[in-house]
Tab-separated table of C-alpha atoms in Angstrom:
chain	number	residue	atom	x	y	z
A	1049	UNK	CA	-20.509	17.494	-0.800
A	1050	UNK	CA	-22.285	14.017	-0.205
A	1051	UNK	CA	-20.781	11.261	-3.032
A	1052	UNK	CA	-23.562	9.646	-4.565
A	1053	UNK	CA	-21.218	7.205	-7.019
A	1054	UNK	CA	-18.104	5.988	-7.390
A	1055	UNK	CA	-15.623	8.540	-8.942
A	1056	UNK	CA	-13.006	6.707	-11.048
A	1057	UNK	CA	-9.425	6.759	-12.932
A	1058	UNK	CA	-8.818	11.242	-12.717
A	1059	UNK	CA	-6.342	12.510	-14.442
A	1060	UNK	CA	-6.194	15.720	-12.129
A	1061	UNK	CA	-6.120	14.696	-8.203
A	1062	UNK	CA	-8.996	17.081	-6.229
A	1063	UNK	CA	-6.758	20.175	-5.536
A	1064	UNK	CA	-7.888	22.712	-2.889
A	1065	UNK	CA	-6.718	26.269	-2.864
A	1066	UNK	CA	-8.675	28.919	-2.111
A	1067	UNK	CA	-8.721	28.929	1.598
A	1068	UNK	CA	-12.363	27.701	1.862
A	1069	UNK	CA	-13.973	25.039	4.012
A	1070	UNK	CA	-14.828	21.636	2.486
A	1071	UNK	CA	-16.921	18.909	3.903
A	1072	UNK	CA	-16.767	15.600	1.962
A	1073	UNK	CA	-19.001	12.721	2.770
A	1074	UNK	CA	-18.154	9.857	0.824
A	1075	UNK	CA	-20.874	7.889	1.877
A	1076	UNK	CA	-19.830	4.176	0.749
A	1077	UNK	CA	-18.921	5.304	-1.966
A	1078	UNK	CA	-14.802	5.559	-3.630
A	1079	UNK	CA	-12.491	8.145	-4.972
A	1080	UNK	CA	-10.069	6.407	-6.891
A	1081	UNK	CA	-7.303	8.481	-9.275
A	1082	UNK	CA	-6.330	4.671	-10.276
A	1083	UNK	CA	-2.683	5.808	-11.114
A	1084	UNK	CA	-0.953	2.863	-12.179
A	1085	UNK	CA	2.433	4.695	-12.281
A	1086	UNK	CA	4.149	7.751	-10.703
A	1087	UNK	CA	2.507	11.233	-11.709
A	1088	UNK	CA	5.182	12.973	-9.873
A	1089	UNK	CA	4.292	15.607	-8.025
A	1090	UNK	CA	0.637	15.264	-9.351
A	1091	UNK	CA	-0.462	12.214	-8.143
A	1092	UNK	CA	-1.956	12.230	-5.139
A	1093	UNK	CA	-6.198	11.717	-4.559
A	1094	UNK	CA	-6.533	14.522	-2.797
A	1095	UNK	CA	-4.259	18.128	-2.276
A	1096	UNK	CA	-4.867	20.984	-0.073
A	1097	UNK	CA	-3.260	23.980	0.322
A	1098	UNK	CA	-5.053	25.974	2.751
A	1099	UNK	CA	-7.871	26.536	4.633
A	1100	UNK	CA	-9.572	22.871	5.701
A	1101	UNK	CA	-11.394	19.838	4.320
A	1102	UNK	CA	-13.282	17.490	6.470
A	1103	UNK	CA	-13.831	13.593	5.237
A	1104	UNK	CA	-17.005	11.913	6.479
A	1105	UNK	CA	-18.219	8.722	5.982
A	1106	UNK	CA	-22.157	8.178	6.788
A	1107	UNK	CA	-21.984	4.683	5.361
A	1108	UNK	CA	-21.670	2.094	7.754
A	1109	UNK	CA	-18.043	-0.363	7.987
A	1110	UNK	CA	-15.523	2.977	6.754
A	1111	UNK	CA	-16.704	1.606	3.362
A	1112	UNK	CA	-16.100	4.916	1.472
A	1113	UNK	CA	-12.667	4.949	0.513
A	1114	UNK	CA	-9.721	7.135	-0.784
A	1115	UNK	CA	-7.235	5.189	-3.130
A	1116	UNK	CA	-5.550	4.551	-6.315
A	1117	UNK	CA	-3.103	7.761	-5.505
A	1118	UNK	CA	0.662	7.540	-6.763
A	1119	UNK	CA	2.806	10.196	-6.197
A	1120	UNK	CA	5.939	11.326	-4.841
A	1121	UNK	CA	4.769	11.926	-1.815
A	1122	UNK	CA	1.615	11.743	-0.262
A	1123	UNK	CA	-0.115	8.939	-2.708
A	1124	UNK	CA	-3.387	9.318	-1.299
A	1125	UNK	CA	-3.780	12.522	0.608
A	1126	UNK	CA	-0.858	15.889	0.529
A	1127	UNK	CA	-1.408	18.594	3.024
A	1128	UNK	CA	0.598	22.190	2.573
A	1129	UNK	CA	1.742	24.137	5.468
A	1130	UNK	CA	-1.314	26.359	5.795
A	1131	UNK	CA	-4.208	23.674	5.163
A	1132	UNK	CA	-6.091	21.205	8.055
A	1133	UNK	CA	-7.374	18.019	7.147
A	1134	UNK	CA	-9.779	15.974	9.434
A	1135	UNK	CA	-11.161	12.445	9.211
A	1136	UNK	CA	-13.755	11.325	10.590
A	1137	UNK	CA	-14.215	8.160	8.814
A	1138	UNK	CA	-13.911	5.790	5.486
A	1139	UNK	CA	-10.882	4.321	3.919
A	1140	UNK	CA	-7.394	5.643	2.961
A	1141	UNK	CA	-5.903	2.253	0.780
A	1142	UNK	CA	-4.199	1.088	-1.947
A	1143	UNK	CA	-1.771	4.443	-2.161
A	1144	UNK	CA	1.918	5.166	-3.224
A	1145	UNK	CA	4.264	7.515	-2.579
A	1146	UNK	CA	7.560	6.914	-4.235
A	1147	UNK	CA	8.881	8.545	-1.359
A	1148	UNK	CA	7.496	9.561	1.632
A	1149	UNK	CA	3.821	8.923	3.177
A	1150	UNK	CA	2.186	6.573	0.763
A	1151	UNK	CA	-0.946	7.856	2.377
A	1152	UNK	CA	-0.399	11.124	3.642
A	1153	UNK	CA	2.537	13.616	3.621
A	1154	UNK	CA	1.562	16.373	6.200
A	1155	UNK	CA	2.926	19.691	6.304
A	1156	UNK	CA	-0.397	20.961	7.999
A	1157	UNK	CA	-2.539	19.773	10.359
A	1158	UNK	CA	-4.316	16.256	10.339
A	1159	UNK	CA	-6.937	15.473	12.613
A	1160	UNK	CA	-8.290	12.094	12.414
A	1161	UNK	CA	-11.171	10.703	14.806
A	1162	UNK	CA	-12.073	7.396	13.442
A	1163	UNK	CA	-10.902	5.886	9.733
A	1164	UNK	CA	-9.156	3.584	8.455
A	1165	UNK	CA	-5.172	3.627	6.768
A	1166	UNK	CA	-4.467	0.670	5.490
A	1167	UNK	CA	-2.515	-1.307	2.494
A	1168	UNK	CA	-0.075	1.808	1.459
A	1169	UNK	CA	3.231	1.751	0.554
A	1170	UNK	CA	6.146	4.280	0.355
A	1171	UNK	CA	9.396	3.743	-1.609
A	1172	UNK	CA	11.042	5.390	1.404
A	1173	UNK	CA	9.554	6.373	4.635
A	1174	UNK	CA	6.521	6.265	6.535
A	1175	UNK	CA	4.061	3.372	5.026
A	1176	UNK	CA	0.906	5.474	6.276
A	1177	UNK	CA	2.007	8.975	7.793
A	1178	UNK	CA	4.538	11.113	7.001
A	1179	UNK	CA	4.700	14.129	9.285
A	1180	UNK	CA	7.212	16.611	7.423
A	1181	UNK	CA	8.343	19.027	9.278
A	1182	UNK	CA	8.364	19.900	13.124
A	1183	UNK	CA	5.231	22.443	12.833
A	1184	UNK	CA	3.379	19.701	11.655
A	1185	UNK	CA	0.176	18.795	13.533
A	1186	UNK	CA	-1.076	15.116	14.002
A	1187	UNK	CA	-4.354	14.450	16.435
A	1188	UNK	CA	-5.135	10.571	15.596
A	1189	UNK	CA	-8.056	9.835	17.705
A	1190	UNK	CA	-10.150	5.818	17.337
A	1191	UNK	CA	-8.522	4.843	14.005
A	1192	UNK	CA	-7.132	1.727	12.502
A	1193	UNK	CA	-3.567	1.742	10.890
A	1194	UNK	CA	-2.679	-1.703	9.432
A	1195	UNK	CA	-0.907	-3.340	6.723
A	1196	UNK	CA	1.197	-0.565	5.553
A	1197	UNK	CA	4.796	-0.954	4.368
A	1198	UNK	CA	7.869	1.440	3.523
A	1199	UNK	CA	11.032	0.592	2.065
A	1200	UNK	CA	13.084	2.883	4.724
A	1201	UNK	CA	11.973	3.121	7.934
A	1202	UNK	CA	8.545	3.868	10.017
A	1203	UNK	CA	6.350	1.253	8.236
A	1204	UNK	CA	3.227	2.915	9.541
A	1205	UNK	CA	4.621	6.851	10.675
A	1206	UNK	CA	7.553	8.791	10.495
A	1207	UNK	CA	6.402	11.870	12.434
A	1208	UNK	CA	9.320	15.061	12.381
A	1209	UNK	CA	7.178	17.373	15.045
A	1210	UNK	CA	7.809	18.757	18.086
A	1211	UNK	CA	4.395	19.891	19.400
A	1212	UNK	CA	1.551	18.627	21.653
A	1213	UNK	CA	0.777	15.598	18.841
A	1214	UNK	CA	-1.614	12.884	20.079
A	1215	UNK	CA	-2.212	8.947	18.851
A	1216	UNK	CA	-4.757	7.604	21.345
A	1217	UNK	CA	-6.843	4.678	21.547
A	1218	UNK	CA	-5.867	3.505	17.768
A	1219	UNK	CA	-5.313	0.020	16.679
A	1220	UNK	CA	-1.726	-0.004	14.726
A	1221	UNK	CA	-0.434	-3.417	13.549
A	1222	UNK	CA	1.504	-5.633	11.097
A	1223	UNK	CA	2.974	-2.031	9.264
A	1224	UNK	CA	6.159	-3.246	8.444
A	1225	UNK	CA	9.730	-1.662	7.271
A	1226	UNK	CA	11.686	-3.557	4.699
């Protein structure tokens, strides 16, 4: 699926379920639920619950972008136990998560290779990244993750795994923890 405009103010997030294969290339252009209060456990941009979506960007400058999410968890971006995401560019901003990972709460996979996170907030943990559980997956390859803030703790990640996880060659800075 290649955006050609803006999509604007949902009041369903993009739910995937059937164990299929998505490729989304926003290409410049925004997916914004613009939730200007918590939808509960309905409020995230974007939730998949198995098989994989991929997130392109063929604009120049990460200028597609992912925001406007407010949730419970995962404001921008939840992924269920049995569900890979992977980024390879554009924009996760302007999230919340009442909770945990104002961008993403990942129970899955997440494999990101360039991208931005930046400007989310959590009412508890993890700013940018919540990792939930210890089978969780997180590759994070060439991205920027700035500017993100959590009430708790972890400001930009709070990552529960125990496997071969990677965070290489990223920029991470002023995420802060109140």
């Amino acid at each position: 699926i290649q955006l050609t405009d803006n999509i604007r103010g949902s009041d369903d997030y993009l739910k995937l379920n059937r164990g299929i294969n998505v490729v989304i290339d926003l290409n410049g252009c925004t997916i914004d639920r613009n939730c200007t209060s918590n939808k509960g456990s309905d409020g995230h941009v974007i939730q998949i619950e198995n098989g994989s979506l991929t997130i392109n960007d063929s604009s120049t400058g990460n200028a597609g972008k992912i925001t406007g999410g407010y949730a419970n968890n995962g404001g921008g971006i939840y992924i269920k136990e049995d569900a890979t995401v992977t980024i390879n560019g554009g924009t996760i901003t302007t999230n919340h998560a009442d909770t945990d990972g104002g961008a993403i709460y990942c129970k899955g996979t997440l494999i990101m290779t360039g991208g931005v996170i930046q400007n989310n907030t959590a009412g508890d943990t993890a700013g940018a990244i919540y990792a939930a559980d210890e089978n969780s997956r997180i590759d994070i390859r060439n991205a920027s993750i700035n500017n993100n803030t959590s009430e708790n703790k972890g400001g930009a990640f709070n990552l529960h795994i125990s496997n071969d996880s990677v965070l290489d060659n990223c920029t991470i800075e002023n995420n802060t923890s109140t």
